[in-house]
């Protein structure tokens, strides 16, 4: 982990403990024997492996049960499920199967239900796979389980949940299983090293564990199998692990796991439950300070002292992740994110949480080896994240005033809304807002404090009129003008242009296709030809007679831009299919680039709330640097196109800068590169809050 990074995603994986890495190195370089060999090198390796197993057995109090080394929890889960289901099939073939159900907790890691379905299918069992419901706190419905247990063949429940940290009532589950002949698997992955687990004396048949969730490397795990529980090897071969798991053992992984277990035993490396609870409370307090209105998705006392799961009204999970990432804090969405849209967390949905909480969930998790200095730094950065939102008018409360200037674009599933503001004249207009965008826009307009002269629609869409009405209601003192004496497109009836101080907005009516009037809105500087035209359609779709009325050399900003063109010219209408150049610069080529293009301009296209937190490009003597968030690119495009010079655009991961570079290329700029992989792939040079001392020139 580099020194800048505050890693708060320990439930996903942890760094490798220094002593574990050393042990792994030793097992690879010096004690590299195959534990099945009978010579001294092999015997030495076997001794290390046996010692690690004994330590793990003692820690988990496995009694007469077996403990196998496997590659990780997913393999352990497969082995357990295969073993149980194979035994169920034998019972069935022997005419002795009453089981009808395979049960798993509704909040179980996906590996469990997927394994149940897979092996049920492969073995041709045809049992019904059912989720055990959970309550609002994520606890299994034990009455339901008590009712269904007699019909169950295998029951799978986790000891602690990976998204929420909710701790299961294993004693209650055991009681609910009663005299059912079912097998029972407990996924112990998130509990290892954080909760006492005494397996002997319980009726748990199988318990998988994973090394990489507790400071060992990826690729090593453990599977507990109760004495007498049925067993079917997943892998057959050389007969390792008593023929239960063939394949030469992962000795470096086992050595590293051994070092972690030794650290657990010595009591020096890991914090105890009480200390971790204090740490978590400090993180929770910092979060509550930073994000007014934040709600924790489970009560803290119900979950592991290393996990926090929360949502903030009005802030998406994705935005919070980007914000924390800019502060060099790694957190994760409590929900699975696809590139296009965040999927709500199925765990939180199963708990019956409201949609906004399930969709906006964020997980922050620490490993038990963290110390006070780490928590101090994490809390400071969390508070800096809150400060960044307040300064950029994005906090749920306590926002500071902002000075609006130029064009800002807001997108919603391909639809584009534009805010044009003038700081000197203190005026603004909105083009094509949608009702869903009103809360964010109203917040921004209130921070800005300029009267809203008009809310215009280019296409006459009823949703734009609805958004106008809502804005006027939300902002009675700023939005009164935008609903008075206007036509169907929101235009102030008698005016020929709207005066925005240094710029004017005029319009060209485009007729009324489908009985809906349309207009193009032309933005120009005093005494100059219009440079930007806001249109209801892209240049390819605009009818020729409409285009004939519009300035040929302007940039066109379309109301619909699913393809992320950002802006268009008439030349693109002439050659719509021409291939877009894709200039990507690898991080390793940076020095070469600087030498070749000393006059290159560096453009940070991240949003201001990210730029406030880190100023990463203090590297390689690069500069000068401009901050032009992707949402404000339209302001800079005319100058960049009029006087082309080499541009290197960058963002966090390279996606937004690539979009911007491609937009520039489509517009005819031949020297706009995107930094491939973004800041994430550069050596960390950031200093928290550096942007405060070196504010980039905002466009
Ligand atoms: N079970 C739980 C609760 C987990 O959190 C994970 C990992 O995210 C797994 C199983 C799968 O573990 P592995 O990555 O070792 O296969």
XYZ file of C-alpha atoms in Angstrom, residues 79-679:
601
model
C -16.314 -28.666 -1.806
C -18.792 -28.413 1.056
C -21.821 -28.150 -1.239
C -20.623 -30.996 -3.478
C -19.980 -33.188 -0.430
C -23.399 -32.536 1.104
C -25.317 -32.847 -2.169
C -23.485 -35.983 -3.172
C -24.459 -37.524 0.174
C -28.081 -36.421 -0.405
C -28.024 -38.145 -3.775
C -26.724 -41.327 -2.207
C -29.525 -41.127 0.343
C -32.000 -40.652 -2.480
C -30.541 -43.564 -4.472
C -30.797 -45.680 -1.319
C -34.473 -44.728 -1.063
C -33.809 -42.673 2.042
C -34.133 -39.041 0.949
C -36.828 -36.955 2.535
C -35.117 -33.650 1.782
C -36.856 -31.310 -0.649
C -35.035 -28.032 -0.030
C -31.592 -26.461 -0.197
C -31.626 -23.328 1.974
C -29.318 -20.321 2.094
C -29.509 -16.990 3.878
C -30.959 -14.282 1.626
C -27.889 -12.100 2.272
C -25.320 -14.852 1.604
C -22.315 -14.169 -0.665
C -23.217 -15.069 -4.275
C -20.785 -17.995 -4.183
C -23.248 -19.883 -1.975
C -26.547 -19.792 -3.926
C -24.625 -20.156 -7.191
C -22.814 -23.254 -5.883
C -26.102 -24.716 -4.629
C -27.758 -24.246 -8.024
C -24.713 -25.501 -9.907
C -24.212 -28.744 -7.987
C -27.957 -29.372 -7.652
C -28.021 -29.212 -11.442
C -24.826 -31.186 -12.127
C -25.852 -33.966 -9.730
C -29.394 -33.993 -11.109
C -30.932 -33.662 -7.659
C -33.748 -31.324 -8.629
C -34.160 -29.950 -5.105
C -35.754 -26.550 -4.579
C -33.191 -23.841 -3.770
C -34.754 -21.314 -1.394
C -33.529 -18.158 0.386
C -34.076 -17.923 4.137
C -35.689 -14.476 4.648
C -33.931 -11.939 6.842
C -35.427 -9.138 8.915
C -34.796 -5.384 8.774
C -31.552 -5.913 10.746
C -30.305 -8.680 8.454
C -30.975 -11.472 10.945
C -32.301 -14.790 9.659
C -36.001 -15.425 10.207
C -35.619 -18.254 12.699
C -39.340 -19.090 12.824
C -39.322 -19.562 9.060
C -36.195 -21.711 9.345
C -37.734 -23.791 12.140
C -40.747 -24.499 9.912
C -38.721 -25.405 6.812
C -35.719 -27.172 8.413
C -37.378 -30.627 8.511
C -37.624 -30.537 4.686
C -34.076 -29.213 4.161
C -31.118 -31.257 2.896
C -28.478 -28.535 3.331
C -28.660 -25.181 5.115
C -26.059 -22.469 4.400
C -25.691 -19.406 6.606
C -22.808 -16.988 7.028
C -21.219 -16.078 10.361
C -20.994 -12.383 9.415
C -22.095 -10.529 6.318
C -19.539 -9.056 3.918
C -21.606 -5.981 2.946
C -23.139 -5.008 6.271
C -21.000 -6.832 8.848
C -24.229 -8.138 10.444
C -23.369 -10.982 12.816
C -25.555 -14.085 12.553
C -27.099 -15.788 15.555
C -25.440 -19.169 15.025
C -26.768 -20.603 18.296
C -30.302 -19.526 17.284
C -29.871 -21.114 13.849
C -28.616 -24.367 15.419
C -31.690 -24.403 17.659
C -33.997 -23.737 14.692
C -32.469 -26.674 12.807
C -33.564 -28.867 15.729
C -33.674 -32.530 14.813
C -33.568 -31.934 11.044
C -31.209 -34.405 9.356
C -29.933 -31.547 7.165
C -26.289 -30.663 6.766
C -25.153 -27.175 7.802
C -22.492 -24.985 6.209
C -21.350 -21.754 7.877
C -19.373 -19.290 5.725
C -16.783 -18.013 8.202
C -14.911 -15.707 5.788
C -15.715 -12.350 7.371
C -15.634 -13.647 10.924
C -12.072 -14.996 10.881
C -9.885 -12.975 13.240
C -12.830 -10.760 14.232
C -15.177 -13.102 16.123
C -14.383 -16.066 18.344
C -15.274 -19.253 16.446
C -15.327 -22.521 18.384
C -16.346 -25.155 15.867
C -16.013 -28.319 17.935
C -19.146 -28.976 19.883
C -21.365 -27.264 17.301
C -23.388 -29.087 14.688
C -21.706 -27.143 11.887
C -20.623 -29.655 9.202
C -18.588 -27.368 6.950
C -16.977 -23.938 7.381
C -14.960 -22.243 4.593
C -12.421 -19.444 5.263
C -10.329 -17.220 3.032
C -6.776 -15.988 3.720
C -6.920 -12.767 1.727
C -9.610 -11.280 3.948
C -7.150 -11.406 6.851
C -3.759 -10.200 5.601
C -2.666 -13.426 3.858
C -2.273 -13.470 0.067
C -4.998 -14.418 -2.387
C -5.158 -18.100 -3.296
C -5.087 -19.693 0.145
C -8.050 -20.688 2.282
C -9.266 -23.276 4.753
C -12.182 -25.670 4.864
C -13.346 -27.161 8.141
C -15.133 -30.518 7.856
C -16.759 -31.988 10.965
C -15.761 -35.517 11.860
C -18.353 -37.789 10.319
C -19.661 -35.217 7.836
C -19.820 -36.685 4.324
C -16.983 -35.712 2.017
C -16.469 -35.848 -1.740
C -13.230 -34.397 -3.119
C -13.619 -31.636 -5.649
C -10.259 -32.524 -7.127
C -8.735 -35.975 -7.528
C -5.084 -36.603 -8.299
C -1.915 -37.125 -6.288
C -3.779 -37.704 -3.029
C -2.607 -34.634 -1.111
C -4.497 -33.510 2.000
C -5.327 -37.135 2.797
C -6.792 -37.562 -0.702
C -9.372 -34.886 0.108
C -7.818 -32.167 -1.996
C -5.305 -33.261 -4.580
C -2.701 -30.952 -6.072
C 0.587 -29.773 -4.636
C -0.197 -27.419 -1.793
C 0.194 -23.641 -2.113
C 3.159 -23.571 0.249
C 3.914 -19.844 0.080
C 0.243 -19.125 0.810
C 0.245 -21.603 3.686
C 3.429 -20.065 5.109
C 1.892 -16.586 4.917
C -1.339 -17.792 6.510
C 0.757 -19.396 9.235
C 2.390 -16.028 9.961
C -1.037 -14.366 10.171
C -2.284 -17.054 12.551
C 0.861 -16.606 14.657
C 0.139 -12.874 14.775
C -3.427 -13.583 15.889
C -2.025 -15.825 18.587
C 0.615 -13.385 19.873
C -2.004 -10.686 20.492
C 0.347 -7.861 19.383
C -0.604 -7.274 15.765
C -4.389 -7.209 15.790
C -6.669 -4.931 17.790
C -9.240 -6.432 20.101
C -13.008 -6.043 19.733
C -13.245 -3.124 22.171
C -10.487 -1.130 20.442
C -11.942 -1.775 17.005
C -15.360 -0.643 18.265
C -13.827 2.653 19.439
C -12.118 3.083 16.049
C -15.330 2.405 14.194
C -17.235 4.898 16.347
C -14.654 7.561 15.450
C -15.113 6.782 11.762
C -18.892 6.910 12.218
C -18.628 10.316 13.951
C -16.443 11.665 11.131
C -18.958 10.416 8.570
C -21.863 12.051 10.403
C -19.931 15.342 10.576
C -18.982 15.193 6.897
C -22.341 14.169 5.443
C -25.396 15.719 7.110
C -28.366 13.367 6.977
C -26.217 10.227 6.567
C -27.949 7.037 7.682
C -26.269 3.817 8.726
C -27.938 0.899 6.997
C -27.553 -1.365 10.025
C -27.228 -0.381 13.689
C -23.545 -0.454 14.639
C -24.084 -2.782 17.586
C -25.460 -5.505 15.286
C -22.373 -5.775 13.118
C -18.656 -6.503 13.082
C -16.680 -3.621 14.620
C -14.786 -3.372 11.334
C -17.681 -2.595 8.976
C -19.838 0.474 8.300
C -22.548 0.506 5.647
C -24.309 3.798 4.982
C -26.154 5.983 2.486
C -26.433 9.758 2.138
C -29.693 11.278 0.855
C -29.180 12.932 -2.527
C -25.693 11.484 -3.101
C -25.241 8.401 -5.251
C -23.014 5.528 -4.244
C -20.904 6.196 -7.333
C -20.408 9.854 -6.499
C -19.337 8.999 -2.953
C -16.859 6.424 -4.232
C -15.337 8.945 -6.666
C -15.183 11.541 -3.905
C -13.389 9.204 -1.474
C -11.083 8.007 -4.227
C -10.045 11.596 -4.920
C -9.122 11.841 -1.232
C -7.022 8.667 -1.749
C -9.469 6.716 0.437
C -10.604 3.403 -1.004
C -14.162 2.419 -0.172
C -16.651 0.308 -2.057
C -20.229 0.581 -3.182
C -22.495 -1.496 -1.015
C -24.028 -2.375 -4.328
C -22.727 -3.945 -7.495
C -22.144 -1.282 -10.120
C -22.418 -1.910 -13.788
C -20.819 0.650 -16.039
C -24.142 2.167 -16.983
C -26.163 2.097 -13.796
C -25.665 1.194 -10.143
C -27.574 -1.926 -9.183
C -29.172 -1.750 -5.749
C -27.549 -4.019 -3.175
C -29.450 -7.332 -3.042
C -28.350 -7.687 0.601
C -30.018 -4.411 1.605
C -33.033 -5.176 -0.575
C -33.434 -8.533 1.184
C -33.436 -6.601 4.473
C -36.317 -4.490 3.139
C -34.443 -1.173 3.144
C -35.910 1.675 1.070
C -34.693 1.766 -2.545
C -32.602 4.910 -2.116
C -30.648 3.272 0.709
C -30.126 0.012 -1.205
C -29.059 1.886 -4.352
C -26.942 4.525 -2.617
C -25.158 2.221 -0.167
C -21.472 2.573 0.534
C -19.327 0.183 2.565
C -16.355 1.236 4.588
C -14.398 -1.608 6.187
C -11.164 -1.788 8.151
C -8.949 -4.756 8.944
C -8.150 -5.586 12.576
C -4.483 -4.593 12.118
C -5.207 -0.862 11.721
C -3.797 1.556 14.300
C -4.762 4.902 15.775
C -2.681 6.940 13.319
C -4.462 5.259 10.419
C -7.874 6.009 11.925
C -6.834 9.640 12.607
C -5.872 10.071 8.948
C -9.009 8.295 7.712
C -11.205 10.598 9.836
C -9.358 13.692 8.568
C -9.906 12.660 4.969
C -13.565 11.813 5.534
C -14.031 15.335 6.918
C -12.137 16.764 3.921
C -14.608 14.949 1.643
C -17.484 16.682 3.439
C -15.707 20.034 3.120
C -15.216 19.473 -0.603
C -18.935 18.844 -1.060
C -19.838 21.938 0.954
C -17.528 24.137 -1.115
C -18.977 22.768 -4.330
C -22.584 23.043 -3.237
C -23.127 19.296 -3.182
C -23.540 18.643 0.516
C -27.000 17.684 1.776
C -26.713 20.775 4.080
C -24.463 23.683 5.115
C -23.280 24.490 1.587
C -21.155 27.551 0.933
C -21.967 30.117 -1.748
C -20.537 29.392 -5.203
C -19.824 31.703 -8.096
C -21.414 30.355 -11.265
C -19.776 31.231 -14.577
C -20.133 29.814 -18.072
C -21.881 26.666 -19.249
C -22.340 23.563 -17.115
C -23.839 20.422 -18.592
C -25.910 17.938 -16.554
C -26.729 14.589 -18.107
C -29.365 12.020 -17.275
C -29.430 8.838 -19.335
C -28.324 10.632 -22.482
C -30.521 13.723 -22.007
C -28.547 16.958 -21.551
C -29.492 20.006 -19.538
C -27.386 23.178 -19.667
C -26.988 25.933 -17.092
C -25.539 29.186 -18.428
C -24.435 31.656 -15.755
C -22.709 35.005 -15.718
C -20.835 35.862 -12.533
C -20.407 39.579 -13.272
C -24.040 40.197 -14.226
C -25.293 37.610 -11.683
C -27.814 36.069 -14.043
C -28.486 32.620 -15.359
C -30.733 30.560 -17.627
C -31.441 26.852 -17.805
C -32.003 24.807 -20.950
C -33.882 21.488 -21.072
C -33.976 20.462 -17.372
C -35.827 17.296 -16.342
C -37.911 16.955 -13.175
C -35.452 14.390 -11.706
C -32.701 16.997 -11.944
C -34.622 19.681 -10.077
C -33.316 18.911 -6.542
C -29.674 19.152 -7.672
C -30.301 22.214 -9.851
C -32.289 23.994 -7.145
C -29.468 23.353 -4.665
C -26.897 24.786 -7.055
C -29.015 27.792 -8.012
C -29.593 28.559 -4.334
C -25.820 28.433 -3.625
C -25.213 30.657 -6.633
C -27.990 33.090 -5.755
C -28.492 34.521 -9.283
C -32.015 35.135 -10.572
C -33.085 32.490 -13.049
C -34.117 34.547 -16.083
C -35.624 31.673 -18.068
C -36.044 27.909 -18.146
C -36.048 27.117 -21.835
C -36.962 24.000 -23.752
C -35.496 23.287 -27.191
C -38.058 20.585 -27.984
C -41.261 21.583 -26.200
C -41.093 18.418 -24.071
C -43.728 18.572 -21.293
C -41.096 17.363 -18.815
C -39.135 20.583 -19.303
C -42.261 22.603 -18.455
C -42.796 20.433 -15.374
C -39.188 21.013 -14.249
C -39.667 24.800 -14.808
C -42.732 24.823 -12.589
C -40.984 22.816 -9.883
C -37.955 25.119 -9.935
C -40.137 28.220 -9.645
C -41.838 26.652 -6.621
C -38.559 25.544 -5.013
C -36.889 28.911 -5.571
C -39.637 31.534 -5.147
C -37.184 34.426 -4.841
C -34.862 33.418 -7.715
C -37.223 31.629 -10.083
C -40.209 34.009 -10.289
C -39.219 35.393 -13.724
C -38.930 32.032 -15.436
C -42.684 31.331 -15.300
C -44.027 34.797 -16.124
C -45.060 35.901 -19.616
C -43.452 32.983 -21.398
C -44.387 31.007 -24.480
C -44.682 27.220 -24.766
C -40.882 26.881 -24.945
C -40.270 29.046 -21.877
C -39.105 32.049 -23.909
C -39.922 35.448 -22.319
C -42.618 36.456 -24.767
C -41.739 39.942 -26.044
C -37.938 39.607 -25.904
C -35.778 38.961 -28.968
C -32.765 38.059 -26.842
C -31.942 37.284 -23.241
C -29.214 39.465 -21.806
C -26.686 37.451 -19.795
C -24.221 40.273 -19.278
C -21.213 39.638 -21.514
C -23.194 37.099 -23.548
C -26.600 37.042 -25.197
C -28.956 34.234 -25.939
C -31.183 34.509 -28.997
C -33.329 31.927 -30.702
C -34.344 30.485 -34.058
C -37.724 28.750 -34.298
C -37.433 25.397 -35.988
C -41.076 24.724 -36.801
C -43.410 22.355 -35.022
C -42.790 18.740 -35.986
C -45.468 16.521 -34.406
C -47.308 19.701 -33.306
C -44.576 20.533 -30.812
C -42.777 23.837 -31.424
C -38.998 23.575 -31.371
C -36.235 26.129 -31.106
C -32.467 26.433 -31.341
C -30.831 28.705 -28.766
C -27.832 30.726 -29.937
C -25.196 31.951 -27.486
C -22.997 34.838 -28.614
C -20.539 37.305 -27.152
C -21.176 41.034 -27.516
C -21.067 41.958 -31.202
C -19.866 38.522 -32.352
C -21.422 35.651 -34.284
C -22.970 32.911 -32.106
C -20.353 30.370 -30.977
C -22.613 27.766 -29.338
C -26.038 26.583 -30.490
C -28.268 24.463 -28.259
C -30.432 22.208 -30.405
C -33.239 19.691 -29.779
C -31.566 17.179 -32.126
C -28.046 16.194 -33.147
C -26.607 17.677 -36.360
C -27.348 14.468 -38.299
C -31.069 14.610 -37.429
C -31.721 18.334 -37.856
C -33.689 19.010 -41.061
C -31.745 20.869 -43.762
C -34.135 23.837 -43.677
C -33.482 24.249 -39.941
C -29.728 24.099 -40.460
C -29.935 26.741 -43.146
C -31.054 29.217 -40.450
C -28.231 28.368 -38.034
C -24.655 29.686 -37.917
C -22.450 27.287 -39.867
C -19.298 27.750 -37.780
C -20.791 27.370 -34.311
C -20.511 24.349 -32.025
C -23.777 22.482 -31.644
C -24.753 21.243 -28.180
C -27.513 18.651 -28.564
C -30.321 17.985 -26.073
C -29.806 14.238 -26.554
C -26.269 12.896 -26.495
C -26.268 9.210 -25.618
C -23.107 8.802 -27.718
C -21.264 11.410 -25.605
C -20.184 13.555 -28.535
C -20.233 16.565 -26.158
C -20.444 18.971 -29.115
C -20.819 18.749 -32.874
C -20.072 20.748 -35.997
C -21.734 20.800 -39.373
C -18.664 19.027 -40.778
C -19.748 15.957 -38.789
C -23.055 15.975 -40.614
C -21.130 15.809 -43.873
C -18.989 12.850 -42.734
C -20.866 11.145 -39.894
C -19.132 7.779 -40.162
C -15.514 8.898 -40.222
C -13.496 6.850 -37.703
C -12.582 8.726 -34.541
C -8.862 8.792 -33.731
C -8.158 7.469 -30.248
C -5.002 9.154 -28.925
C -4.054 7.441 -25.694
C -0.879 8.134 -23.776
C 0.478 5.422 -21.464
C 1.800 6.602 -18.089
C 5.239 5.222 -19.053
C 5.354 7.578 -22.051
C 4.800 10.743 -19.986
C 8.435 11.889 -19.835
C 8.858 11.316 -23.556
C 5.642 13.262 -24.192
C 6.831 16.237 -22.119
C 10.145 16.317 -23.986
C 8.397 16.175 -27.341
C 5.605 18.663 -26.567
C 6.983 21.191 -24.055
C 4.071 23.533 -24.822
C 1.430 20.879 -24.062
C -1.441 21.945 -21.851
C -2.533 19.522 -19.139
C -6.261 19.354 -18.604
C -7.796 17.830 -15.478
C -11.341 16.857 -16.535
C -12.407 15.599 -13.103
C -15.223 17.392 -11.322
C -14.360 20.252 -8.935
C -15.263 18.223 -5.846
C -12.541 15.733 -6.832
C -10.019 18.379 -7.816
C -10.371 20.067 -4.433
C -9.149 16.906 -2.727
C -6.106 16.023 -4.797
C -3.763 17.786 -7.066
C -1.983 14.826 -8.542
C -0.040 16.210 -11.415
C 2.868 17.678 -9.573
C 4.854 15.184 -11.580
C 7.451 15.002 -14.261
C 7.634 18.770 -14.521
C 4.371 18.770 -16.397
C 2.399 21.929 -16.821
C 0.821 24.377 -17.239
C -2.337 22.807 -15.965
C -5.981 23.734 -16.422
C -9.000 22.413 -14.593
C -11.819 21.864 -17.068
C -14.348 19.388 -15.662
C -15.990 17.274 -18.352
C -19.302 18.910 -17.446
C -17.810 22.299 -18.396
C -15.855 21.318 -21.497
C -18.098 23.387 -23.798
C -16.567 26.563 -22.352
C -13.067 25.626 -23.427
C -13.759 23.932 -26.764
C -14.053 27.058 -28.950
C -10.599 28.362 -27.887
C -8.919 24.958 -28.105
C -10.289 24.483 -31.606
C -9.470 28.026 -32.752
C -5.824 27.820 -31.646
C -4.899 24.148 -31.469
C -1.974 23.124 -29.253
C -1.092 19.709 -27.796
C -3.468 18.754 -24.990
C -3.085 15.972 -22.452
C -6.392 15.269 -20.760
C -6.568 13.220 -17.580
C -9.032 12.032 -14.966
C -9.214 9.339 -12.313
C -9.424 6.207 -14.462
C -9.048 7.465 -18.024
C -12.710 7.152 -19.072
C -13.787 10.769 -18.886
C -10.540 12.062 -20.391
C -10.926 9.591 -23.235
C -14.450 10.844 -23.881
C -13.154 14.417 -23.976
C -10.175 13.547 -26.214
C -12.425 11.688 -28.625
C -14.884 14.567 -28.698
C -12.013 16.908 -29.564
C -10.779 14.515 -32.258
C -14.254 14.358 -33.802
C -14.290 18.133 -33.844
C -11.055 18.125 -35.812
C -8.421 18.609 -33.069
C -5.494 16.356 -33.979
C -3.393 16.644 -30.804
C -5.676 15.802 -27.884
C -4.409 12.803 -25.902
C -6.017 11.019 -22.986
C -3.833 9.686 -20.160
C -4.601 5.986 -20.366
C -5.670 4.456 -17.044
C -5.805 7.947 -15.516
C -4.349 9.091 -12.241
